[in-house]
Structures are given as structure tokens and as C-alpha cells.
PDB file of C-alpha atoms and ligand atoms in Angstrom:
ATOM      1  CA  MET W   1       0.000   0.000   0.000  1.00  0.00           C
ATOM      2  CA  SER W   2       1.143   3.548  -0.521  1.00  0.00           C
ATOM      3  CA  GLU W   3       2.020   6.317   1.875  1.00  0.00           C
ATOM      4  CA  HIS W   4      -1.079   8.374   1.026  1.00  0.00           C
ATOM      5  CA  GLU W   5      -3.351   5.456   1.989  1.00  0.00           C
ATOM      6  CA  THR W   6      -1.769   5.358   5.438  1.00  0.00           C
ATOM      7  CA  PRO W   7      -3.581   7.401   8.108  1.00  0.00           C
ATOM      8  CA  ALA W   8      -1.605  10.093   9.923  1.00  0.00           C
ATOM      9  CA  LEU W   9      -0.538   9.225  13.461  1.00  0.00           C
ATOM     10  CA  ASP W  10      -2.406  12.138  15.031  1.00  0.00           C
ATOM     11  CA  GLU W  11      -5.633  11.317  13.194  1.00  0.00           C
ATOM     12  CA  LEU W  12      -5.794   7.643  14.133  1.00  0.00           C
ATOM     13  CA  VAL W  13      -8.951   6.258  15.636  1.00  0.00           C
ATOM     14  CA  ILE W  14      -7.632   3.243  17.542  1.00  0.00           C
ATOM     15  CA  GLY W  15     -10.063   0.385  18.106  1.00  0.00           C
ATOM     16  CA  ILE W  16      -9.198  -2.512  20.395  1.00  0.00           C
ATOM     17  CA  LEU W  17     -10.952  -5.854  19.853  1.00  0.00           C
ATOM     18  CA  GLY W  18     -11.189  -7.612  23.208  1.00  0.00           C
ATOM     19  CA  GLY W  19     -10.361  -4.254  24.756  1.00  0.00           C
ATOM     20  CA  THR W  20     -12.033  -5.195  28.040  1.00  0.00           C
ATOM     21  CA  GLY W  21      -9.111  -7.487  29.006  1.00  0.00           C
ATOM     22  CA  PRO W  22      -5.981  -6.272  30.807  1.00  0.00           C
ATOM     23  CA  GLN W  23      -3.884  -5.880  27.648  1.00  0.00           C
ATOM     24  CA  GLY W  24      -6.559  -3.979  25.741  1.00  0.00           C
ATOM     25  CA  ARG W  25      -7.370  -1.766  28.718  1.00  0.00           C
ATOM     26  CA  GLY W  26      -3.691  -1.048  29.288  1.00  0.00           C
ATOM     27  CA  LEU W  27      -2.997  -0.079  25.677  1.00  0.00           C
ATOM     28  CA  ALA W  28      -6.217   1.946  25.527  1.00  0.00           C
ATOM     29  CA  ARG W  29      -5.240   3.852  28.648  1.00  0.00           C
ATOM     30  CA  ARG W  30      -1.751   4.719  27.390  1.00  0.00           C
ATOM     31  CA  PHE W  31      -2.904   5.743  23.894  1.00  0.00           C
ATOM     32  CA  ALA W  32      -5.771   7.810  25.273  1.00  0.00           C
ATOM     33  CA  MET W  33      -3.364   9.514  27.693  1.00  0.00           C
ATOM     34  CA  ALA W  34      -1.206  10.354  24.658  1.00  0.00           C
ATOM     35  CA  GLY W  35      -4.197  12.156  23.117  1.00  0.00           C
ATOM     36  CA  HIS W  36      -5.460   9.499  20.682  1.00  0.00           C
ATOM     37  CA  GLN W  37      -9.096   8.657  20.034  1.00  0.00           C
ATOM     38  CA  VAL W  38      -9.638   5.128  21.379  1.00  0.00           C
ATOM     39  CA  ILE W  39     -12.559   2.691  21.202  1.00  0.00           C
ATOM     40  CA  ILE W  40     -12.800  -0.342  23.486  1.00  0.00           C
ATOM     41  CA  GLY W  41     -14.362  -3.311  21.682  1.00  0.00           C
ATOM     42  CA  SER W  42     -16.139  -6.219  23.298  1.00  0.00           C
ATOM     43  CA  ARG W  43     -18.604  -8.983  22.493  1.00  0.00           C
ATOM     44  CA  ASN W  44     -20.904  -7.182  24.914  1.00  0.00           C
ATOM     45  CA  HIS W  45     -21.805  -3.502  24.578  1.00  0.00           C
ATOM     46  CA  ASP W  46     -22.382  -2.833  28.280  1.00  0.00           C
ATOM     47  CA  ARG W  47     -19.006  -4.345  29.171  1.00  0.00           C
ATOM     48  CA  ALA W  48     -17.260  -2.167  26.587  1.00  0.00           C
ATOM     49  CA  TYR W  49     -19.095   0.930  27.794  1.00  0.00           C
ATOM     50  CA  GLY W  50     -18.269   0.221  31.450  1.00  0.00           C
ATOM     51  CA  VAL W  51     -14.553  -0.347  30.782  1.00  0.00           C
ATOM     52  CA  ALA W  52     -14.364   2.757  28.588  1.00  0.00           C
ATOM     53  CA  ARG W  53     -15.904   4.864  31.364  1.00  0.00           C
ATOM     54  CA  GLU W  54     -13.478   3.403  33.892  1.00  0.00           C
ATOM     55  CA  ILE W  55     -10.491   4.364  31.699  1.00  0.00           C
ATOM     56  CA  GLY W  56     -11.813   7.884  31.091  1.00  0.00           C
ATOM     57  CA  HIS W  57      -9.906  10.201  28.710  1.00  0.00           C
ATOM     58  CA  ASP W  58     -12.962  10.198  26.361  1.00  0.00           C
ATOM     59  CA  VAL W  59     -12.449   6.511  25.486  1.00  0.00           C
ATOM     60  CA  ARG W  60     -15.602   5.043  23.901  1.00  0.00           C
ATOM     61  CA  GLY W  61     -16.973   1.500  24.212  1.00  0.00           C
ATOM     62  CA  LEU W  62     -18.681  -0.438  21.402  1.00  0.00           C
ATOM     63  CA  VAL W  63     -19.219  -4.018  20.317  1.00  0.00           C
ATOM     64  CA  ASN W  64     -16.290  -5.435  18.347  1.00  0.00           C
ATOM     65  CA  ARG W  65     -17.998  -5.055  14.957  1.00  0.00           C
ATOM     66  CA  ASP W  66     -18.761  -1.347  15.448  1.00  0.00           C
ATOM     67  CA  THR W  67     -15.267  -0.855  16.864  1.00  0.00           C
ATOM     68  CA  ALA W  68     -13.756  -2.334  13.691  1.00  0.00           C
ATOM     69  CA  ARG W  69     -16.059  -0.232  11.509  1.00  0.00           C
ATOM     70  CA  GLU W  70     -15.321   3.089  13.229  1.00  0.00           C
ATOM     71  CA  SER W  71     -11.555   2.720  13.659  1.00  0.00           C
ATOM     72  CA  SER W  72      -8.684   3.394  11.257  1.00  0.00           C
ATOM     73  CA  LEU W  73      -6.280   1.142  13.167  1.00  0.00           C
ATOM     74  CA  VAL W  74      -7.516  -1.924  15.015  1.00  0.00           C
ATOM     75  CA  ILE W  75      -5.602  -3.870  17.665  1.00  0.00           C
ATOM     76  CA  ALA W  76      -6.538  -7.531  18.164  1.00  0.00           C
ATOM     77  CA  ALA W  77      -6.178  -8.172  21.904  1.00  0.00           C
ATOM     78  CA  VAL W  78      -8.239 -11.339  22.314  1.00  0.00           C
ATOM     79  CA  PRO W  79      -7.061 -14.721  23.602  1.00  0.00           C
ATOM     80  CA  TRP W  80      -5.607 -17.078  20.984  1.00  0.00           C
ATOM     81  CA  GLU W  81      -8.661 -19.326  21.362  1.00  0.00           C
ATOM     82  CA  GLY W  82     -10.963 -16.613  19.988  1.00  0.00           C
ATOM     83  CA  HIS W  83      -8.563 -15.091  17.440  1.00  0.00           C
ATOM     84  CA  ALA W  84      -9.432 -16.859  14.175  1.00  0.00           C
ATOM     85  CA  GLU W  85     -13.183 -16.818  14.629  1.00  0.00           C
ATOM     86  CA  LEU W  86     -13.348 -13.129  15.556  1.00  0.00           C
ATOM     87  CA  LEU W  87     -11.071 -11.907  12.745  1.00  0.00           C
ATOM     88  CA  ALA W  88     -12.774 -14.028  10.095  1.00  0.00           C
ATOM     89  CA  ASP W  89     -16.115 -12.616  11.220  1.00  0.00           C
ATOM     90  CA  LEU W  90     -14.877  -9.007  10.940  1.00  0.00           C
ATOM     91  CA  ALA W  91     -12.965  -9.333   7.632  1.00  0.00           C
ATOM     92  CA  THR W  92     -15.315  -6.941   5.825  1.00  0.00           C
ATOM     93  CA  GLU W  93     -15.121  -4.221   8.482  1.00  0.00           C
ATOM     94  CA  LEU W  94     -11.329  -4.595   8.718  1.00  0.00           C
ATOM     95  CA  ALA W  95     -10.676  -4.396   4.958  1.00  0.00           C
ATOM     96  CA  GLY W  96      -8.235  -1.634   4.031  1.00  0.00           C
ATOM     97  CA  LYS W  97      -7.322  -1.014   7.686  1.00  0.00           C
ATOM     98  CA  ILE W  98      -4.182  -1.574   9.678  1.00  0.00           C
ATOM     99  CA  VAL W  99      -4.713  -4.511  12.031  1.00  0.00           C
ATOM    100  CA  VAL W 100      -2.173  -4.827  14.833  1.00  0.00           C
ATOM    101  CA  ASP W 101      -1.897  -8.313  16.301  1.00  0.00           C
ATOM    102  CA  CYS W 102      -0.434  -8.714  19.807  1.00  0.00           C
ATOM    103  CA  VAL W 103      -1.686 -12.254  20.398  1.00  0.00           C
ATOM    104  CA  ASN W 104       0.700 -14.769  21.981  1.00  0.00           C
ATOM    105  CA  PRO W 105      -0.457 -18.347  21.325  1.00  0.00           C
ATOM    106  CA  LEU W 106       0.785 -20.003  24.504  1.00  0.00           C
ATOM    107  CA  GLY W 107      -0.160 -23.026  26.520  1.00  0.00           C
ATOM    108  CA  PHE W 108       0.307 -23.259  30.266  1.00  0.00           C
ATOM    109  CA  ASP W 109       0.883 -26.355  32.379  1.00  0.00           C
ATOM    110  CA  GLN W 110       2.555 -27.170  35.720  1.00  0.00           C
ATOM    111  CA  ARG W 111       5.975 -26.381  34.165  1.00  0.00           C
ATOM    112  CA  GLY W 112       4.933 -22.933  32.990  1.00  0.00           C
ATOM    113  CA  ALA W 113       4.250 -21.388  29.584  1.00  0.00           C
ATOM    114  CA  TYR W 114       5.105 -22.964  26.233  1.00  0.00           C
ATOM    115  CA  ARG W 115       4.567 -22.139  22.560  1.00  0.00           C
ATOM    116  CA  LEU W 116       1.646 -23.716  20.757  1.00  0.00           C
ATOM    117  CA  PRO W 117       2.092 -25.074  17.230  1.00  0.00           C
ATOM    118  CA  ILE W 118       0.405 -22.755  14.708  1.00  0.00           C
ATOM    119  CA  PRO W 119      -0.251 -24.097  11.188  1.00  0.00           C
ATOM    120  CA  GLU W 120       0.233 -20.611   9.630  1.00  0.00           C
ATOM    121  CA  GLY W 121       3.479 -20.055  11.598  1.00  0.00           C
ATOM    122  CA  SER W 122       2.165 -17.432  14.013  1.00  0.00           C
ATOM    123  CA  ALA W 123      -1.008 -15.703  15.163  1.00  0.00           C
ATOM    124  CA  ALA W 124      -0.085 -12.674  13.029  1.00  0.00           C
ATOM    125  CA  GLU W 125       0.308 -14.831   9.915  1.00  0.00           C
ATOM    126  CA  GLN W 126      -3.043 -16.412  10.669  1.00  0.00           C
ATOM    127  CA  ALA W 127      -4.501 -12.887  10.848  1.00  0.00           C
ATOM    128  CA  ALA W 128      -2.909 -12.008   7.499  1.00  0.00           C
ATOM    129  CA  ALA W 129      -4.356 -15.175   5.935  1.00  0.00           C
ATOM    130  CA  LEU W 130      -7.836 -14.421   7.279  1.00  0.00           C
ATOM    131  CA  LEU W 131      -7.667 -10.711   6.380  1.00  0.00           C
ATOM    132  CA  PRO W 132      -6.201 -10.534   2.864  1.00  0.00           C
ATOM    133  CA  SER W 133      -7.540  -6.986   2.393  1.00  0.00           C
ATOM    134  CA  SER W 134      -6.095  -5.631   5.656  1.00  0.00           C
ATOM    135  CA  ARG W 135      -2.577  -4.465   6.473  1.00  0.00           C
ATOM    136  CA  VAL W 136      -1.514  -6.771   9.291  1.00  0.00           C
ATOM    137  CA  VAL W 137       1.254  -5.653  11.641  1.00  0.00           C
ATOM    138  CA  ALA W 138       2.474  -7.549  14.706  1.00  0.00           C
ATOM    139  CA  ALA W 139       3.489  -5.593  17.838  1.00  0.00           C
ATOM    140  CA  PHE W 140       3.113  -5.211  21.629  1.00  0.00           C
ATOM    141  CA  HIS W 141       3.642  -8.941  22.384  1.00  0.00           C
ATOM    142  CA  HIS W 142       6.075  -8.320  25.223  1.00  0.00           C
ATOM    143  CA  VAL W 143       4.517  -5.289  26.916  1.00  0.00           C
ATOM    144  CA  SER W 144       3.105  -6.184  30.308  1.00  0.00           C
ATOM    145  CA  ALA W 145      -0.519  -5.226  30.891  1.00  0.00           C
ATOM    146  CA  VAL W 146       0.330  -4.774  34.569  1.00  0.00           C
ATOM    147  CA  LEU W 147       2.786  -1.987  33.726  1.00  0.00           C
ATOM    148  CA  LEU W 148       0.457  -0.420  31.163  1.00  0.00           C
ATOM    149  CA  LEU W 149      -2.288  -0.219  33.788  1.00  0.00           C
ATOM    150  CA  ASP W 150      -0.121   0.874  36.736  1.00  0.00           C
ATOM    151  CA  SER W 151      -0.763   4.551  37.494  1.00  0.00           C
ATOM    152  CA  GLN W 152       2.550   4.627  39.432  1.00  0.00           C
ATOM    153  CA  VAL W 153       4.500   3.685  36.266  1.00  0.00           C
ATOM    154  CA  ASP W 154       5.114   6.844  34.241  1.00  0.00           C
ATOM    155  CA  SER W 155       7.662   5.332  31.837  1.00  0.00           C
ATOM    156  CA  LEU W 156       7.915   1.708  30.641  1.00  0.00           C
ATOM    157  CA  ASP W 157      11.633   1.471  29.732  1.00  0.00           C
ATOM    158  CA  GLN W 158      11.370  -1.050  26.878  1.00  0.00           C
ATOM    159  CA  ASP W 159      11.296  -1.546  23.126  1.00  0.00           C
ATOM    160  CA  VAL W 160       8.301  -2.806  21.160  1.00  0.00           C
ATOM    161  CA  LEU W 161       9.249  -5.086  18.281  1.00  0.00           C
ATOM    162  CA  VAL W 162       7.135  -4.299  15.197  1.00  0.00           C
ATOM    163  CA  LEU W 163       6.834  -6.788  12.326  1.00  0.00           C
ATOM    164  CA  GLY W 164       5.053  -6.634   9.017  1.00  0.00           C
ATOM    165  CA  ASP W 165       5.283  -6.706   5.251  1.00  0.00           C
ATOM    166  CA  ASP W 166       3.951  -3.163   4.649  1.00  0.00           C
ATOM    167  CA  ARG W 167       6.607  -0.540   5.330  1.00  0.00           C
ATOM    168  CA  TYR W 168       4.191   2.371   5.819  1.00  0.00           C
ATOM    169  CA  ALA W 169       2.075   0.375   8.237  1.00  0.00           C
ATOM    170  CA  THR W 170       5.072  -0.777  10.329  1.00  0.00           C
ATOM    171  CA  ASP W 171       6.447   2.794  10.386  1.00  0.00           C
ATOM    172  CA  LEU W 172       3.105   4.028  11.696  1.00  0.00           C
ATOM    173  CA  VAL W 173       2.884   1.351  14.399  1.00  0.00           C
ATOM    174  CA  GLN W 174       6.480   2.078  15.455  1.00  0.00           C
ATOM    175  CA  ALA W 175       5.523   5.728  15.881  1.00  0.00           C
ATOM    176  CA  LEU W 176       2.379   4.716  17.775  1.00  0.00           C
ATOM    177  CA  ALA W 177       4.425   2.552  20.165  1.00  0.00           C
ATOM    178  CA  GLY W 178       6.618   5.581  20.758  1.00  0.00           C
ATOM    179  CA  ARG W 179       3.606   7.450  22.147  1.00  0.00           C
ATOM    180  CA  ILE W 180       3.876   5.290  25.276  1.00  0.00           C
ATOM    181  CA  PRO W 181       6.395   7.034  27.541  1.00  0.00           C
ATOM    182  CA  GLY W 182       9.741   5.183  27.651  1.00  0.00           C
ATOM    183  CA  VAL W 183       8.928   2.940  24.676  1.00  0.00           C
ATOM    184  CA  ARG W 184      10.686   2.775  21.302  1.00  0.00           C
ATOM    185  CA  GLY W 185       9.079   0.997  18.360  1.00  0.00           C
ATOM    186  CA  ILE W 186      11.719  -1.068  16.557  1.00  0.00           C
ATOM    187  CA  TYR W 187      11.207  -2.715  13.166  1.00  0.00           C
ATOM    188  CA  ALA W 188      11.966  -6.427  13.651  1.00  0.00           C
ATOM    189  CA  GLY W 189      11.264  -8.057  10.299  1.00  0.00           C
ATOM    190  CA  ARG W 190       8.515  -9.530   8.202  1.00  0.00           C
ATOM    191  CA  LEU W 191       5.489 -11.446   9.424  1.00  0.00           C
ATOM    192  CA  ARG W 192       7.078 -14.778   8.514  1.00  0.00           C
ATOM    193  CA  ASN W 193       9.451 -14.209  11.444  1.00  0.00           C
ATOM    194  CA  CYS W 194       6.706 -13.527  13.959  1.00  0.00           C
ATOM    195  CA  GLY W 195       6.471 -17.069  15.345  1.00  0.00           C
ATOM    196  CA  GLN W 196       9.564 -16.705  17.502  1.00  0.00           C
ATOM    197  CA  ILE W 197       8.486 -13.225  18.662  1.00  0.00           C
ATOM    198  CA  GLU W 198       5.202 -14.626  19.954  1.00  0.00           C
ATOM    199  CA  ALA W 199       6.914 -17.707  21.407  1.00  0.00           C
ATOM    200  CA  LEU W 200       9.542 -15.571  23.189  1.00  0.00           C
ATOM    201  CA  THR W 201       6.744 -14.462  25.492  1.00  0.00           C
ATOM    202  CA  ALA W 202       6.892 -17.934  27.060  1.00  0.00           C
ATOM    203  CA  ASN W 203      10.512 -17.145  28.048  1.00  0.00           C
ATOM    204  CA  LEU W 204       9.457 -13.780  29.463  1.00  0.00           C
ATOM    205  CA  VAL W 205       6.794 -15.540  31.538  1.00  0.00           C
ATOM    206  CA  SER W 206       9.561 -17.781  32.972  1.00  0.00           C
ATOM    207  CA  ILE W 207      11.740 -14.732  33.675  1.00  0.00           C
ATOM    208  CA  ASN W 208       8.843 -12.979  35.392  1.00  0.00           C
ATOM    209  CA  ARG W 209       8.122 -15.991  37.583  1.00  0.00           C
ATOM    210  CA  ARG W 210      11.743 -16.497  38.605  1.00  0.00           C
ATOM    211  CA  TYR W 211      12.552 -12.831  39.250  1.00  0.00           C
ATOM    212  CA  LYS W 212       9.097 -11.603  40.302  1.00  0.00           C
ATOM    213  CA  ALA W 213       9.235  -9.027  37.521  1.00  0.00           C
ATOM    214  CA  HIS W 214       7.354  -7.625  34.535  1.00  0.00           C
ATOM    215  CA  ALA W 215      10.265  -7.995  32.143  1.00  0.00           C
ATOM    216  CA  GLY W 216      10.465  -6.179  28.805  1.00  0.00           C
ATOM    217  CA  LEU W 217      13.019  -6.121  25.983  1.00  0.00           C
ATOM    218  CA  ARG W 218      15.640  -3.576  24.920  1.00  0.00           C
ATOM    219  CA  VAL W 219      17.534  -3.817  21.614  1.00  0.00           C
ATOM    220  CA  THR W 220      21.091  -2.430  21.796  1.00  0.00           C
ATOM    221  CA  ASP W 221      23.190  -0.413  19.325  1.00  0.00           C
ATOM    222  CA  ILE W 222      20.326   1.285  17.477  1.00  0.00           C
TER     223      ILE W 222
HETATM  224  N1  NAP X   1      -1.918  -9.662  29.468  1.00  0.00           N
HETATM  225  C1  NAP X   1      -0.735  -9.307  29.029  1.00  0.00           C
HETATM  226  O1  NAP X   1       0.140  -8.841  29.793  1.00  0.00           O
HETATM  227  C2  NAP X   1      -0.400  -9.450  27.555  1.00  0.00           C
HETATM  228  C3  NAP X   1       0.802  -8.921  27.080  1.00  0.00           C
HETATM  229  C4  NAP X   1       1.088  -9.012  25.709  1.00  0.00           C
HETATM  230  C5  NAP X   1       0.192  -9.634  24.854  1.00  0.00           C
HETATM  231  N2  NAP X   1      -0.956 -10.164  25.349  1.00  0.00           N
HETATM  232  C6  NAP X   1      -1.885 -10.813  24.428  1.00  0.00           C
HETATM  233  O2  NAP X   1      -3.012  -9.975  24.331  1.00  0.00           O
HETATM  234  C7  NAP X   1      -4.206 -10.760  24.205  1.00  0.00           C
HETATM  235  C8  NAP X   1      -5.186 -10.306  25.268  1.00  0.00           C
HETATM  236  O3  NAP X   1      -4.634 -10.555  26.543  1.00  0.00           O
HETATM  237  P1  NAP X   1      -5.506 -10.350  27.857  1.00  0.00           P
HETATM  238  O4  NAP X   1      -4.683 -10.786  28.988  1.00  0.00           O
HETATM  239  O5  NAP X   1      -6.104  -8.988  27.877  1.00  0.00           O
HETATM  240  O6  NAP X   1      -6.650 -11.456  27.557  1.00  0.00           O
HETATM  241  P2  NAP X   1      -8.058 -11.806  28.176  1.00  0.00           P
HETATM  242  O7  NAP X   1      -8.340 -10.922  29.329  1.00  0.00           O
HETATM  243  O8  NAP X   1      -8.116 -13.271  28.388  1.00  0.00           O
HETATM  244  O9  NAP X   1      -9.037 -11.468  26.955  1.00  0.00           O
HETATM  245  C9  NAP X   1      -9.259 -10.173  26.477  1.00  0.00           C
HETATM  246  C10 NAP X   1     -10.722 -10.011  26.084  1.00  0.00           C
HETATM  247  O10 NAP X   1     -11.017 -10.840  24.953  1.00  0.00           O
HETATM  248  C11 NAP X   1     -12.407 -11.148  24.957  1.00  0.00           C
HETATM  249  N3  NAP X   1     -12.551 -12.586  24.686  1.00  0.00           N
HETATM  250  C12 NAP X   1     -12.316 -13.626  25.535  1.00  0.00           C
HETATM  251  N4  NAP X   1     -12.530 -14.811  24.917  1.00  0.00           N
HETATM  252  C13 NAP X   1     -12.916 -14.496  23.640  1.00  0.00           C
HETATM  253  C14 NAP X   1     -13.304 -15.265  22.517  1.00  0.00           C
HETATM  254  N5  NAP X   1     -13.312 -16.616  22.571  1.00  0.00           N
HETATM  255  N6  NAP X   1     -13.643 -14.611  21.384  1.00  0.00           N
HETATM  256  C15 NAP X   1     -13.635 -13.261  21.319  1.00  0.00           C
HETATM  257  N7  NAP X   1     -13.299 -12.469  22.378  1.00  0.00           N
HETATM  258  C16 NAP X   1     -12.932 -13.088  23.509  1.00  0.00           C
HETATM  259  C17 NAP X   1     -12.946 -10.764  26.329  1.00  0.00           C
HETATM  260  O11 NAP X   1     -13.693  -9.574  26.158  1.00  0.00           O
HETATM  261  P3  NAP X   1     -15.308  -9.563  26.073  1.00  0.00           P
HETATM  262  O12 NAP X   1     -15.797 -10.700  26.922  1.00  0.00           O
HETATM  263  O13 NAP X   1     -15.622  -8.223  26.647  1.00  0.00           O
HETATM  264  O14 NAP X   1     -15.640  -9.684  24.621  1.00  0.00           O
HETATM  265  C18 NAP X   1     -11.710 -10.449  27.145  1.00  0.00           C
HETATM  266  O15 NAP X   1     -11.922  -9.401  28.080  1.00  0.00           O
HETATM  267  C19 NAP X   1      -3.799 -12.226  24.341  1.00  0.00           C
HETATM  268  O16 NAP X   1      -3.779 -12.835  23.079  1.00  0.00           O
HETATM  269  C20 NAP X   1      -2.395 -12.168  24.934  1.00  0.00           C
HETATM  270  O17 NAP X   1      -1.562 -13.206  24.440  1.00  0.00           O
HETATM  271  C21 NAP X   1      -1.287 -10.076  26.676  1.00  0.00           C
END
């Protein structure tokens, strides 16, 4: 896609599918605090409305379909289990839009978190396969919802790895990540290399458990 088809950062309307969960609420809060228009999406209108009111900053709450329709950039923040069905159902509303996938397909057992096998290679590649008319970008996999939601945390001190096959879309999402204080958006390759980015979250879960932390990543020498 071309530069002129890419919305300007300051004019984005950011919709968050599954925005009632901790990750969606956390991202919504930080983007709204940065002055962006944000819509919380949910399967249930009242839940979306209630969470949006709780966040404040003029955040709105709608059902997922209306969120997709009214937004110029849509973040998928649903559990892996609901990912394919929801995106396939919203393909029409998401056509032509930037869809940011932050889904980590992980399993959990008594030994901790582990990567799940994904036929498409990653959740983001599954999104791209289901949404051939959207511009799929992968980002925000390693940002802790706890830190995003913590009113005592002014700055997050971490990089957000941004992957995708559309240069204008990844540039925009890098800039959007940079609206969260302390965060840099770093281009980290094409969608075909997203599997290990999503799976790395299992390692971060292990780090967090061992060190009682909310670990994030920093890339050096750039
Ligand atoms: N939590 C984190 O720190 C973190 C960090 C990085 C990435 N992520 C990724 O972000 C995504 C969301 O994480 P989360 O912790 O916020 O998840 P979550 O609380 O389990 O789910 C988020 C929301 O998704 C909706 N949902 C649940 N099951 C669904 C289904 N089957 N179909 C459609 N919608 C469904 C629910 O909203 P409604 O009931 O209101 O529709 C729920 O509030 C996950 O894929 C996770 O891997 C999370």
C-alpha cells in the first residue's frame, strides 16, 4: 500500500478488539493519555461501555464489529482461542485497515508457559491469511498489561518489536508505540518471522516468575 493510503498518526482512531481485558485496557489507557481517540471493543456492549468509562480520557466503548467499523487502526487483543473466529467474522469491516496483532499463542501447564504449534506459523500470519484486504502488523507482544495499567509507572523502559510486510504500516505502528512514555518501536522483520516473537513471550513468563518481575526487551546499538 502507498504512503497516502496510510492514516496520519495524530488522526488515528484506535479500536481494540477484546479491549475489556488487561492488555486492551492497558494499551487503551496509554494511547488515550497520549491524546489518541480510542474505542474499546467487546462482544458485549455494556461491558465495553463500562470499561471505557473506567479508563476515562474520552475513550468510547462499542461491540467489536462497530469498533472495527469506526476505527482506522484496530488492535486484536483477544485470547488465541478466539482469534481466528473473531477476525474471520470481521474481515469486511477490517478491509483496508491496519490490524495490529499482539496475540501470543501459549499453553500453560505445571511447568509454565510454552509455545503452541500454529499451522500458519504465528497468530499474526493467521490474521494475514484471514484478512487478505487488511494491512496486518504484529506488535506489543512483550509489553506487560500490569505496567500499562499501573498509574505509578510513568515510563515503561522497553522496546516494542514491530513486524510486518507493509513498510508504511510498520512505520506508523512504530511511531504509535513511541507514544507510550519510555517505549521505542523497533522494526523487527517480516510477518514470517513472527512465530519466535510470539513464542519468546513464554521465556518472558519464565523470567517474570523467577525474578518476580514484569520484564520487557531492549535492543542495543540502534
Ligand atoms: N496480558 C498481558 O500482559 C499481555 C501482554 C502481551 C500480549 N498479550 C496478548 O493480548 C491478548 C489479550 O490478553 P488479555 O490478557 O487482555 O486477555 P483476556 O483478558 O483473556 O481477553 C481479552 C478479552 O477478549 C475477549 N474474549 C475472551 N474470549 C474471547 C473469545 N473466545 N472470542 C472473542 N473475544 C474473547 C474478552 O472480552 P469480552 O468478553 O468483553 O468480549 C476479554 O476481556 C492475548 O492474546 C495475549 O496473548 C497479553
